[in-house]
Amino acid sequence: MMYRSKSYLEFIRSRPCLMCGAPETVAHHEPLGSAGKGIKAPDSHCVPLCAYCHQLAHHIGLKSFWRRHDIKMEIIKLLTKYLEEKQI
């Protein structure tokens, strides 16, 4: 079962772009495992990207796009911040 959370997606969209800092973002689902081609990653694997960076990530490929970022650590930081703000 895949994790889905409207609340978490709203939180992600409220954050600045992870790459360029732009204020308006979309929730990019980052495939971290081998769930299968065409299967959307769980919402817990989302990061905020502006429309330009989101398009760029898919255009050049995720491996090239994230070469300067530890995407797993960025996801952990976002999840931690979300839980701190929710006080769960």
XYZ file of C-alpha atoms in Angstrom:
88
model
C 0.000 0.000 0.000
C 1.317 3.421 -0.958
C 1.296 6.248 1.557
C -0.893 9.215 0.510
C -1.409 12.401 2.531
C -3.112 15.598 1.384
C -1.736 17.360 4.454
C 1.848 16.408 3.624
C 1.452 17.439 -0.024
C 0.143 20.843 1.119
C 3.197 21.158 3.379
C 5.537 20.292 0.477
C 3.865 22.817 -1.823
C 4.283 25.499 0.855
C 8.083 25.068 0.872
C 10.473 26.836 -1.535
C 11.984 24.967 -4.464
C 14.695 22.625 -3.245
C 16.955 23.568 -6.168
C 16.509 27.301 -6.844
C 14.492 28.610 -3.894
C 11.507 29.800 -5.973
C 8.454 30.289 -3.725
C 5.801 28.566 -5.876
C 6.271 24.826 -6.076
C 4.740 21.514 -7.007
C 5.177 18.239 -5.156
C 7.644 16.101 -7.096
C 7.347 12.388 -6.260
C 10.880 11.006 -6.166
C 11.125 7.276 -7.015
C 13.671 5.939 -4.512
C 13.142 2.239 -4.997
C 12.226 -0.110 -7.761
C 8.442 0.081 -7.411
C 8.093 -0.374 -11.132
C 7.924 1.896 -14.122
C 4.820 4.056 -14.181
C 4.066 3.597 -10.472
C 3.977 6.880 -8.551
C 6.168 7.020 -5.447
C 4.441 7.507 -2.085
C 3.726 11.064 -0.927
C 6.384 10.631 1.761
C 8.961 10.699 -1.065
C 7.951 14.169 -2.274
C 10.148 17.223 -2.551
C 9.187 20.781 -3.518
C 10.289 21.887 -6.985
C 9.257 24.937 -8.993
C 7.685 24.263 -12.383
C 10.976 24.969 -14.197
C 13.116 22.699 -12.000
C 10.448 19.969 -12.114
C 10.451 20.050 -15.905
C 14.266 20.117 -15.958
C 14.490 17.090 -13.639
C 12.402 15.004 -16.011
C 14.135 16.388 -19.104
C 17.751 15.692 -18.094
C 16.995 12.676 -15.911
C 16.780 12.402 -12.150
C 20.284 10.996 -11.663
C 21.866 14.006 -13.382
C 19.469 16.443 -11.755
C 20.262 15.303 -8.199
C 24.031 14.871 -8.638
C 24.755 17.708 -6.159
C 22.108 16.763 -3.591
C 21.648 13.782 -1.305
C 17.959 13.408 -2.181
C 17.325 10.786 0.507
C 18.661 13.147 3.177
C 16.563 16.019 1.767
C 13.438 13.845 2.033
C 14.313 12.926 5.621
C 14.761 16.633 6.480
C 11.378 17.498 4.972
C 9.609 14.663 6.790
C 11.252 15.693 10.064
C 10.249 19.350 9.609
C 6.675 18.296 8.808
C 6.445 16.120 11.927
C 7.952 18.871 14.105
C 5.383 21.377 12.837
C 2.561 18.879 13.349
C 3.997 17.954 16.776
C 3.382 14.279 16.166
